[in-house]
């Protein structure tokens, strides 16, 4: 009796494994590439590389890539600091971007396209990289140029700095956007001395000593106090600082643009939303054909002679209820473009920033316009 039961028990305890199909393997490469393009983030793509050989083969073909820089390191002392130093300004020594390695146990990411690393991993001084990175705090770092060299078909590239270069007070608003080819095409700067809540506006308006004459009558013109209490000087400093930051970013992008000829769009921004440098396909090709002119004073692109238009409002209410105190808009173009029709100004100025600042720009350009000029620097 027992002998007749045993075969049945054996069959039930140790059944033959059923034939399974990995449905993920049935997905076409085009669909997987679409998913990877939506992901974009270079570190996440690096982690995906270790999942399978198939992923490792497909990821170099990704067209939409985002590189988030972990820290900015001075060339003068690349091994003495890590992390972000918000006190740094573009007037300091030329900075270099580095991307920090992701933490263990993702060391297998080094298998990405052979022996070169997409992101080198290392902790406590332990790194088995190829020796091209910097050792900071026991973590091996690589520049965006090194990180991107394993991608062959990038079309849309975004690089994000950990913070803006301009050390400004917390309550000060300063935003800029610059478009470059081989040199500056245009730049828009939006600034305000402070951003305040609407309910506090009445107290500020009644103050006799309010900065930039906010307590005075707004007749659409810049008040006399703007010239005497340092208001104009402050705006000039904002403008020059923004241009220097933009030209330094542009200079940094040369090797990436030269190596990745499939690029259609390149954006270099920062996590603070302070500044954005943009280049489209035509501008990228222009830089490859016509090398940039470097500044003799520092490692940045030479800023050409400029014509500028300035708009000012002692206060400006945003759609979300906040109020910009001493709101200033500056639209900048090279002097050699001064012969172009003025009607073209509206598009690149009004579309420079996302909401609610786009509304602020459109409100400011309706006010009185002031023209300035600036020499090349």
mmCIF file of C-alpha atoms in Angstrom:
data_model
loop_
_atom_site.group_PDB
_atom_site.id
_atom_site.type_symbol
_atom_site.label_atom_id
_atom_site.label_comp_id
_atom_site.label_asym_id
_atom_site.label_seq_id
_atom_site.Cartn_x
_atom_site.Cartn_y
_atom_site.Cartn_z
ATOM 1 C CA UNK A 1 0.000 0.000 0.000
ATOM 2 C CA UNK A 2 2.752 2.410 0.975
ATOM 3 C CA UNK A 3 4.688 1.688 -2.169
ATOM 4 C CA UNK A 4 1.726 2.732 -4.292
ATOM 5 C CA UNK A 5 1.448 6.082 -2.475
ATOM 6 C CA UNK A 6 5.106 7.106 -2.646
ATOM 7 C CA UNK A 7 5.226 7.902 -6.357
ATOM 8 C CA UNK A 8 2.277 10.256 -5.942
ATOM 9 C CA UNK A 9 3.887 11.996 -2.957
ATOM 10 C CA UNK A 10 7.146 12.367 -4.806
ATOM 11 C CA UNK A 11 5.373 13.924 -7.714
ATOM 12 C CA UNK A 12 3.569 16.364 -5.492
ATOM 13 C CA UNK A 13 6.625 17.337 -3.451
ATOM 14 C CA UNK A 14 8.971 17.659 -6.397
ATOM 15 C CA UNK A 15 6.854 18.648 -9.378
ATOM 16 C CA UNK A 16 8.512 19.282 -12.677
ATOM 17 C CA UNK A 17 9.120 23.011 -13.118
ATOM 18 C CA UNK A 18 6.716 24.526 -15.618
ATOM 19 C CA UNK A 19 8.051 26.216 -18.710
ATOM 20 C CA UNK A 20 8.091 29.963 -17.914
ATOM 21 C CA UNK A 21 8.326 32.873 -20.324
ATOM 22 C CA UNK A 22 9.889 36.176 -19.322
ATOM 23 C CA UNK A 23 7.408 38.544 -20.891
ATOM 24 C CA UNK A 24 9.779 41.471 -20.341
ATOM 25 C CA UNK A 25 12.139 39.897 -22.859
ATOM 26 C CA UNK A 26 9.331 40.074 -25.411
ATOM 27 C CA UNK A 27 9.276 43.889 -25.297
ATOM 28 C CA UNK A 28 10.858 45.414 -28.416
ATOM 29 C CA UNK A 29 14.060 47.432 -28.136
ATOM 30 C CA UNK A 30 12.255 50.553 -29.334
ATOM 31 C CA UNK A 31 9.876 50.417 -26.363
ATOM 32 C CA UNK A 32 12.716 49.916 -23.879
ATOM 33 C CA UNK A 33 14.577 52.868 -25.391
ATOM 34 C CA UNK A 34 11.453 54.993 -25.007
ATOM 35 C CA UNK A 35 11.369 54.084 -21.322
ATOM 36 C CA UNK A 36 15.069 54.855 -20.883
ATOM 37 C CA UNK A 37 14.602 58.207 -22.620
ATOM 38 C CA UNK A 38 11.853 59.085 -20.162
ATOM 39 C CA UNK A 39 14.147 58.143 -17.262
ATOM 40 C CA UNK A 40 16.975 60.305 -18.617
ATOM 41 C CA UNK A 41 18.941 60.569 -15.370
ATOM 42 C CA UNK A 42 22.468 59.333 -16.012
ATOM 43 C CA UNK A 43 22.896 57.677 -12.601
ATOM 44 C CA UNK A 44 19.626 55.782 -12.891
ATOM 45 C CA UNK A 45 20.588 54.666 -16.379
ATOM 46 C CA UNK A 46 23.875 53.458 -14.938
ATOM 47 C CA UNK A 47 22.039 51.301 -12.435
ATOM 48 C CA UNK A 48 19.883 49.920 -15.233
ATOM 49 C CA UNK A 49 23.051 48.825 -17.011
ATOM 50 C CA UNK A 50 23.734 46.152 -14.409
ATOM 51 C CA UNK A 51 20.307 44.548 -14.812
ATOM 52 C CA UNK A 52 21.101 42.679 -17.999
ATOM 53 C CA UNK A 53 23.395 42.570 -20.987
ATOM 54 C CA UNK A 54 20.493 43.701 -23.111
ATOM 55 C CA UNK A 55 20.093 46.878 -21.059
ATOM 56 C CA UNK A 56 23.843 47.386 -21.188
ATOM 57 C CA UNK A 57 23.666 47.324 -24.970
ATOM 58 C CA UNK A 58 20.643 49.620 -25.281
ATOM 59 C CA UNK A 59 21.482 52.399 -22.820
ATOM 60 C CA UNK A 60 24.362 53.885 -24.885
ATOM 61 C CA UNK A 61 21.711 54.584 -27.542
ATOM 62 C CA UNK A 62 19.620 56.789 -25.223
ATOM 63 C CA UNK A 63 18.909 60.199 -26.805
ATOM 64 C CA UNK A 64 17.608 62.136 -23.801
ATOM 65 C CA UNK A 65 20.181 62.423 -20.991
ATOM 66 C CA UNK A 66 20.169 64.414 -17.743
ATOM 67 C CA UNK A 67 23.376 64.840 -15.723
ATOM 68 C CA UNK A 68 22.939 66.175 -12.180
ATOM 69 C CA UNK A 69 26.271 67.434 -10.896
ATOM 70 C CA UNK A 70 26.985 66.590 -7.267
ATOM 71 C CA UNK A 71 29.626 69.168 -6.467
ATOM 72 C CA UNK A 72 31.728 71.980 -7.889
ATOM 73 C CA UNK A 73 35.477 71.911 -7.290
ATOM 74 C CA UNK A 74 37.965 74.708 -7.751
ATOM 75 C CA UNK A 75 40.899 73.944 -10.012
ATOM 76 C CA UNK A 76 43.169 75.559 -7.447
ATOM 77 C CA UNK A 77 42.352 72.973 -4.791
ATOM 78 C CA UNK A 78 40.479 70.054 -6.278
ATOM 79 C CA UNK A 79 41.246 67.769 -3.372
ATOM 80 C CA UNK A 80 40.428 70.080 -0.477
ATOM 81 C CA UNK A 81 36.661 70.502 -0.837
ATOM 82 C CA UNK A 82 33.570 68.619 -1.793
ATOM 83 C CA UNK A 83 29.881 69.386 -1.858
ATOM 84 C CA UNK A 84 28.404 72.737 -2.796
ATOM 85 C CA UNK A 85 29.782 76.100 -1.726
ATOM 86 C CA UNK A 86 27.098 78.727 -2.317
ATOM 87 C CA UNK A 87 29.477 81.531 -1.393
ATOM 88 C CA UNK A 88 31.450 81.023 -4.587
ATOM 89 C CA UNK A 89 30.985 83.656 -7.243
ATOM 90 C CA UNK A 90 31.930 83.642 -10.946
ATOM 91 C CA UNK A 91 34.721 86.080 -10.086
ATOM 92 C CA UNK A 92 36.569 83.370 -8.184
ATOM 93 C CA UNK A 93 38.928 80.893 -9.811
ATOM 94 C CA UNK A 94 37.555 78.840 -12.642
ATOM 95 C CA UNK A 95 35.487 75.945 -11.412
ATOM 96 C CA UNK A 96 35.215 72.426 -12.706
ATOM 97 C CA UNK A 97 32.179 70.217 -12.564
ATOM 98 C CA UNK A 98 32.400 66.743 -11.195
ATOM 99 C CA UNK A 99 29.839 64.056 -10.786
ATOM 100 C CA UNK A 100 30.155 61.996 -7.619
ATOM 101 C CA UNK A 101 30.067 58.240 -7.671
ATOM 102 C CA UNK A 102 26.944 56.522 -6.468
ATOM 103 C CA UNK A 103 27.225 54.399 -3.355
ATOM 104 C CA UNK A 104 28.003 50.707 -3.227
ATOM 105 C CA UNK A 105 27.003 48.030 -4.118
ATOM 106 C CA UNK A 106 26.513 49.366 -7.659
ATOM 107 C CA UNK A 107 30.174 48.845 -8.519
ATOM 108 C CA UNK A 108 29.172 46.650 -11.446
ATOM 109 C CA UNK A 109 28.242 49.845 -13.237
ATOM 110 C CA UNK A 110 31.818 49.873 -14.429
ATOM 111 C CA UNK A 111 30.837 47.175 -16.897
ATOM 112 C CA UNK A 112 29.050 49.860 -18.895
ATOM 113 C CA UNK A 113 30.499 49.537 -22.397
ATOM 114 C CA UNK A 114 33.609 47.669 -21.551
ATOM 115 C CA UNK A 115 36.075 48.804 -18.927
ATOM 116 C CA UNK A 116 35.313 52.540 -18.937
ATOM 117 C CA UNK A 117 33.033 53.874 -16.221
ATOM 118 C CA UNK A 118 29.831 55.826 -16.664
ATOM 119 C CA UNK A 119 30.005 56.799 -12.977
ATOM 120 C CA UNK A 120 32.887 55.582 -10.878
ATOM 121 C CA UNK A 121 31.910 54.145 -7.519
ATOM 122 C CA UNK A 122 34.118 54.298 -4.448
ATOM 123 C CA UNK A 123 33.857 54.777 -0.716
ATOM 124 C CA UNK A 124 36.486 55.132 2.011
ATOM 125 C CA UNK A 125 39.143 55.626 -0.605
ATOM 126 C CA UNK A 126 38.318 52.325 -2.291
ATOM 127 C CA UNK A 127 37.760 52.739 -6.012
ATOM 128 C CA UNK A 128 38.514 50.346 -8.806
ATOM 129 C CA UNK A 129 38.067 52.951 -11.531
ATOM 130 C CA UNK A 130 40.263 53.671 -14.500
ATOM 131 C CA UNK A 131 42.239 56.360 -12.703
ATOM 132 C CA UNK A 132 40.744 59.314 -14.574
ATOM 133 C CA UNK A 133 38.654 60.673 -11.686
ATOM 134 C CA UNK A 134 39.356 62.833 -8.647
ATOM 135 C CA UNK A 135 39.373 61.346 -5.143
ATOM 136 C CA UNK A 136 37.344 63.518 -2.762
ATOM 137 C CA UNK A 137 36.276 62.260 0.627
ATOM 138 C CA UNK A 138 36.914 58.678 -0.490
ATOM 139 C CA UNK A 139 34.569 58.989 -3.486
ATOM 140 C CA UNK A 140 35.820 58.995 -7.043
ATOM 141 C CA UNK A 141 34.432 61.816 -9.169
ATOM 142 C CA UNK A 142 34.248 62.260 -12.911
ATOM 143 C CA UNK A 143 33.447 65.311 -14.993
ATOM 144 C CA UNK A 144 30.301 65.398 -17.172
ATOM 145 C CA UNK A 145 32.553 64.987 -20.212
ATOM 146 C CA UNK A 146 33.834 61.665 -18.867
ATOM 147 C CA UNK A 147 30.362 60.567 -17.800
ATOM 148 C CA UNK A 148 28.875 61.218 -21.251
ATOM 149 C CA UNK A 149 31.596 59.637 -23.361
ATOM 150 C CA UNK A 150 29.837 56.264 -23.310
ATOM 151 C CA UNK A 151 26.696 57.631 -24.965
ATOM 152 C CA UNK A 152 26.754 57.645 -28.751
ATOM 153 C CA UNK A 153 23.418 59.137 -29.829
ATOM 154 C CA UNK A 154 22.560 61.966 -27.433
ATOM 155 C CA UNK A 155 20.150 64.482 -28.950
ATOM 156 C CA UNK A 156 18.804 66.270 -25.888
ATOM 157 C CA UNK A 157 21.214 66.948 -23.037
ATOM 158 C CA UNK A 158 20.537 68.726 -19.753
ATOM 159 C CA UNK A 159 23.259 69.330 -17.185
ATOM 160 C CA UNK A 160 22.210 70.583 -13.758
ATOM 161 C CA UNK A 161 24.595 72.256 -11.327
ATOM 162 C CA UNK A 162 23.968 71.809 -7.582
ATOM 163 C CA UNK A 163 23.373 75.564 -7.182
ATOM 164 C CA UNK A 164 23.726 78.897 -8.926
ATOM 165 C CA UNK A 165 27.149 80.520 -9.075
ATOM 166 C CA UNK A 166 26.009 83.917 -7.802
ATOM 167 C CA UNK A 167 26.081 84.262 -4.028
ATOM 168 C CA UNK A 168 22.960 86.320 -3.306
ATOM 169 C CA UNK A 169 20.858 86.890 -0.213
ATOM 170 C CA UNK A 170 18.008 84.463 0.408
ATOM 171 C CA UNK A 171 15.275 87.061 -0.130
ATOM 172 C CA UNK A 172 16.782 88.446 -3.354
ATOM 173 C CA UNK A 173 15.428 87.247 -6.694
ATOM 174 C CA UNK A 174 17.912 86.864 -9.534
ATOM 175 C CA UNK A 175 17.225 84.772 -12.615
ATOM 176 C CA UNK A 176 18.853 84.764 -16.022
ATOM 177 C CA UNK A 177 18.664 82.919 -19.306
ATOM 178 C CA UNK A 178 21.303 83.121 -22.034
ATOM 179 C CA UNK A 179 21.397 81.695 -25.552
ATOM 180 C CA UNK A 180 24.788 81.070 -27.133
ATOM 181 C CA UNK A 181 26.205 80.016 -30.463
ATOM 182 C CA UNK A 182 29.933 80.593 -30.799
ATOM 183 C CA UNK A 183 29.297 83.728 -28.746
ATOM 184 C CA UNK A 184 26.384 85.292 -26.868
ATOM 185 C CA UNK A 185 23.186 85.558 -28.929
ATOM 186 C CA UNK A 186 20.986 87.060 -26.225
ATOM 187 C CA UNK A 187 20.473 87.147 -22.477
ATOM 188 C CA UNK A 188 17.548 88.071 -20.235
ATOM 189 C CA UNK A 189 17.982 88.947 -16.551
ATOM 190 C CA UNK A 190 15.126 89.319 -14.056
ATOM 191 C CA UNK A 191 15.892 90.613 -10.577
ATOM 192 C CA UNK A 192 14.216 92.000 -7.475
ATOM 193 C CA UNK A 193 15.558 93.275 -4.162
ATOM 194 C CA UNK A 194 13.113 91.063 -2.308
ATOM 195 C CA UNK A 195 10.038 88.895 -2.754
ATOM 196 C CA UNK A 196 7.344 89.695 -0.206
ATOM 197 C CA UNK A 197 3.884 88.512 0.671
ATOM 198 C CA UNK A 198 0.981 90.628 -0.478
ATOM 199 C CA UNK A 199 -0.259 91.261 3.076
ATOM 200 C CA UNK A 200 3.044 92.958 3.954
ATOM 201 C CA UNK A 201 2.856 95.288 0.974
ATOM 202 C CA UNK A 202 0.911 98.029 2.743
ATOM 203 C CA UNK A 203 3.576 98.466 5.417
ATOM 204 C CA UNK A 204 6.335 98.641 2.816
ATOM 205 C CA UNK A 205 4.459 101.139 0.678
ATOM 206 C CA UNK A 206 3.965 103.485 3.654
ATOM 207 C CA UNK A 207 7.632 103.443 4.615
ATOM 208 C CA UNK A 208 9.399 106.699 3.826
ATOM 209 C CA UNK A 209 12.808 105.036 3.558
ATOM 210 C CA UNK A 210 11.793 102.101 1.422
ATOM 211 C CA UNK A 211 14.526 100.874 -0.880
ATOM 212 C CA UNK A 212 14.309 101.953 -4.539
ATOM 213 C CA UNK A 213 11.541 104.410 -3.763
ATOM 214 C CA UNK A 214 8.852 101.819 -3.286
ATOM 215 C CA UNK A 215 7.032 104.210 -1.008
ATOM 216 C CA UNK A 216 6.795 106.875 -3.695
ATOM 217 C CA UNK A 217 4.240 107.316 -6.438
ATOM 218 C CA UNK A 218 4.627 104.922 -9.356
ATOM 219 C CA UNK A 219 4.304 106.944 -12.565
ATOM 220 C CA UNK A 220 5.957 104.345 -14.792
ATOM 221 C CA UNK A 221 9.393 105.957 -14.655
ATOM 222 C CA UNK A 222 12.451 105.165 -12.571
ATOM 223 C CA UNK A 223 12.502 107.419 -9.464
ATOM 224 C CA UNK A 224 15.428 109.764 -8.865
ATOM 225 C CA UNK A 225 16.350 107.806 -5.737
ATOM 226 C CA UNK A 226 17.114 104.800 -7.930
ATOM 227 C CA UNK A 227 20.246 106.595 -9.185
ATOM 228 C CA UNK A 228 21.352 108.019 -5.843
ATOM 229 C CA UNK A 229 20.846 105.148 -3.389
ATOM 230 C CA UNK A 230 22.751 102.495 -5.342
ATOM 231 C CA UNK A 231 19.773 100.953 -7.134
ATOM 232 C CA UNK A 232 21.255 101.349 -10.633
ATOM 233 C CA UNK A 233 24.690 100.186 -9.492
ATOM 234 C CA UNK A 234 23.156 97.041 -8.014
ATOM 235 C CA UNK A 235 21.409 96.222 -11.305
ATOM 236 C CA UNK A 236 24.654 96.676 -13.213
ATOM 237 C CA UNK A 237 26.375 94.246 -10.832
ATOM 238 C CA UNK A 238 23.540 91.729 -11.297
ATOM 239 C CA UNK A 239 23.805 92.025 -15.071
ATOM 240 C CA UNK A 240 27.584 91.684 -15.268
ATOM 241 C CA UNK A 241 27.573 88.777 -12.800
ATOM 242 C CA UNK A 242 24.920 86.953 -14.819
ATOM 243 C CA UNK A 243 26.870 87.446 -18.042
ATOM 244 C CA UNK A 244 30.094 86.194 -16.465
ATOM 245 C CA UNK A 245 28.323 83.115 -15.080
ATOM 246 C CA UNK A 246 26.745 82.419 -18.477
ATOM 247 C CA UNK A 247 30.017 82.847 -20.381
ATOM 248 C CA UNK A 248 31.838 80.565 -17.914
ATOM 249 C CA UNK A 249 29.225 77.843 -18.401
ATOM 250 C CA UNK A 250 29.489 78.228 -22.177
ATOM 251 C CA UNK A 251 33.254 77.796 -22.034
ATOM 252 C CA UNK A 252 32.889 74.568 -20.057
ATOM 253 C CA UNK A 253 30.686 72.974 -22.702
ATOM 254 C CA UNK A 254 33.246 72.976 -25.528
ATOM 255 C CA UNK A 255 34.497 69.374 -25.186
ATOM 256 C CA UNK A 256 30.974 67.977 -24.816
ATOM 257 C CA UNK A 257 29.716 69.804 -27.901
ATOM 258 C CA UNK A 258 32.749 68.749 -29.903
ATOM 259 C CA UNK A 259 32.415 65.076 -28.978
ATOM 260 C CA UNK A 260 28.629 64.696 -29.320
ATOM 261 C CA UNK A 261 27.782 65.779 -32.845
ATOM 262 C CA UNK A 262 24.262 64.314 -32.670
ATOM 263 C CA UNK A 263 23.133 66.966 -30.174
ATOM 264 C CA UNK A 264 20.009 68.930 -31.085
ATOM 265 C CA UNK A 265 19.594 70.749 -27.778
ATOM 266 C CA UNK A 266 21.813 71.459 -24.793
ATOM 267 C CA UNK A 267 20.769 73.120 -21.524
ATOM 268 C CA UNK A 268 23.047 73.917 -18.592
ATOM 269 C CA UNK A 269 21.015 74.945 -15.570
ATOM 270 C CA UNK A 270 21.185 74.724 -11.778
ATOM 271 C CA UNK A 271 19.052 73.254 -9.003
ATOM 272 C CA UNK A 272 18.310 76.737 -7.612
ATOM 273 C CA UNK A 273 16.725 77.834 -10.891
ATOM 274 C CA UNK A 274 19.055 80.831 -10.954
ATOM 275 C CA UNK A 275 20.491 80.611 -14.448
ATOM 276 C CA UNK A 276 19.957 78.695 -17.669
ATOM 277 C CA UNK A 277 22.238 78.487 -20.693
ATOM 278 C CA UNK A 278 20.575 77.146 -23.838
ATOM 279 C CA UNK A 279 21.872 76.080 -27.243
ATOM 280 C CA UNK A 280 19.783 74.747 -30.132
ATOM 281 C CA UNK A 281 20.967 72.667 -33.076
ATOM 282 C CA UNK A 282 21.995 75.633 -35.210
ATOM 283 C CA UNK A 283 23.881 77.260 -32.342
ATOM 284 C CA UNK A 284 25.677 74.006 -31.520
ATOM 285 C CA UNK A 285 26.777 73.639 -35.129
ATOM 286 C CA UNK A 286 27.920 77.259 -35.201
ATOM 287 C CA UNK A 287 30.242 76.618 -32.253
ATOM 288 C CA UNK A 288 31.739 73.566 -33.963
ATOM 289 C CA UNK A 289 32.419 75.539 -37.155
ATOM 290 C CA UNK A 290 33.433 78.828 -35.529
ATOM 291 C CA UNK A 291 35.450 78.383 -32.308
ATOM 292 C CA UNK A 292 34.607 80.684 -29.436
ATOM 293 C CA UNK A 293 36.734 83.653 -28.429
ATOM 294 C CA UNK A 294 38.038 83.158 -24.916
ATOM 295 C CA UNK A 295 38.479 85.963 -22.409
ATOM 296 C CA UNK A 296 42.115 86.782 -21.718
ATOM 297 C CA UNK A 297 41.375 87.320 -18.018
ATOM 298 C CA UNK A 298 39.760 83.977 -17.167
ATOM 299 C CA UNK A 299 38.530 80.704 -18.593
ATOM 300 C CA UNK A 300 35.246 81.875 -20.066
ATOM 301 C CA UNK A 301 33.869 82.980 -23.392
ATOM 302 C CA UNK A 302 34.484 86.611 -24.307
ATOM 303 C CA UNK A 303 31.330 88.704 -23.937
ATOM 304 C CA UNK A 304 30.912 91.004 -26.973
ATOM 305 C CA UNK A 305 29.916 94.664 -26.912
ATOM 306 C CA UNK A 306 26.283 94.834 -25.879
ATOM 307 C CA UNK A 307 23.102 96.856 -26.238
ATOM 308 C CA UNK A 308 20.725 96.520 -23.289
ATOM 309 C CA UNK A 309 17.157 97.488 -22.525
ATOM 310 C CA UNK A 310 16.058 97.914 -18.939
ATOM 311 C CA UNK A 311 12.564 97.984 -17.447
ATOM 312 C CA UNK A 312 11.859 98.769 -13.813
ATOM 313 C CA UNK A 313 8.915 98.729 -11.401
ATOM 314 C CA UNK A 314 9.143 99.724 -7.717
ATOM 315 C CA UNK A 315 6.836 96.804 -6.991
ATOM 316 C CA UNK A 316 5.195 94.165 -9.144
ATOM 317 C CA UNK A 317 2.503 91.714 -8.079
ATOM 318 C CA UNK A 318 2.820 88.130 -9.333
ATOM 319 C CA UNK A 319 -0.177 85.923 -10.178
ATOM 320 C CA UNK A 320 0.440 83.858 -7.023
ATOM 321 C CA UNK A 321 0.029 86.927 -4.783
ATOM 322 C CA UNK A 322 3.699 87.554 -4.056
ATOM 323 C CA UNK A 323 5.167 90.984 -4.756
ATOM 324 C CA UNK A 324 8.549 91.760 -6.324
ATOM 325 C CA UNK A 325 10.131 94.788 -4.715
ATOM 326 C CA UNK A 326 12.354 96.762 -7.078
ATOM 327 C CA UNK A 327 11.580 94.456 -10.017
ATOM 328 C CA UNK A 328 14.050 94.850 -12.886
ATOM 329 C CA UNK A 329 14.193 93.259 -16.322
ATOM 330 C CA UNK A 330 17.234 93.548 -18.597
ATOM 331 C CA UNK A 331 17.230 92.290 -22.207
ATOM 332 C CA UNK A 332 20.709 91.989 -23.693
ATOM 333 C CA UNK A 333 21.937 91.532 -27.250
ATOM 334 C CA UNK A 334 25.300 91.995 -28.970
ATOM 335 C CA UNK A 335 25.688 95.441 -30.519
ATOM 336 C CA UNK A 336 26.210 93.869 -33.922
ATOM 337 C CA UNK A 337 22.587 92.692 -33.824
ATOM 338 C CA UNK A 338 21.260 96.205 -33.222
ATOM 339 C CA UNK A 339 20.150 96.503 -36.829
ATOM 340 C CA UNK A 340 17.592 93.738 -36.461
ATOM 341 C CA UNK A 341 13.909 94.584 -36.213
ATOM 342 C CA UNK A 342 12.740 95.497 -32.748
ATOM 343 C CA UNK A 343 9.587 93.480 -33.230
ATOM 344 C CA UNK A 344 11.560 90.266 -32.755
ATOM 345 C CA UNK A 345 12.436 91.230 -29.171
ATOM 346 C CA UNK A 346 9.122 90.168 -27.694
ATOM 347 C CA UNK A 347 9.436 86.444 -28.308
ATOM 348 C CA UNK A 348 12.828 85.746 -26.763
ATOM 349 C CA UNK A 349 12.257 88.098 -23.840
ATOM 350 C CA UNK A 350 8.701 87.109 -22.914
ATOM 351 C CA UNK A 351 9.423 83.382 -23.179
ATOM 352 C CA UNK A 352 12.665 83.446 -21.175
ATOM 353 C CA UNK A 353 11.168 82.294 -17.859
ATOM 354 C CA UNK A 354 8.445 79.968 -16.649
ATOM 355 C CA UNK A 355 5.490 81.140 -14.621
ATOM 356 C CA UNK A 356 4.946 83.118 -12.548
ATOM 357 C CA UNK A 357 8.015 85.011 -13.752
ATOM 358 C CA UNK A 358 6.896 84.943 -17.375
ATOM 359 C CA UNK A 359 3.945 87.106 -16.352
ATOM 360 C CA UNK A 360 6.305 89.475 -14.530
ATOM 361 C CA UNK A 361 8.352 89.874 -17.713
ATOM 362 C CA UNK A 362 5.289 90.632 -19.826
ATOM 363 C CA UNK A 363 4.157 93.234 -17.294
ATOM 364 C CA UNK A 364 7.564 94.905 -17.137
ATOM 365 C CA UNK A 365 8.023 95.277 -20.915
ATOM 366 C CA UNK A 366 4.860 97.422 -20.991
ATOM 367 C CA UNK A 367 6.587 100.032 -18.864
ATOM 368 C CA UNK A 368 9.049 102.697 -19.934
ATOM 369 C CA UNK A 369 12.188 101.393 -21.628
ATOM 370 C CA UNK A 370 15.702 102.540 -20.770
ATOM 371 C CA UNK A 371 18.630 101.822 -23.095
ATOM 372 C CA UNK A 372 22.206 101.114 -22.035
ATOM 373 C CA UNK A 373 25.428 100.027 -23.706
ATOM 374 C CA UNK A 374 28.308 97.926 -22.426
ATOM 375 C CA UNK A 375 31.763 97.285 -23.840
ATOM 376 C CA UNK A 376 33.156 93.830 -24.500
ATOM 377 C CA UNK A 377 34.741 92.115 -21.504
#
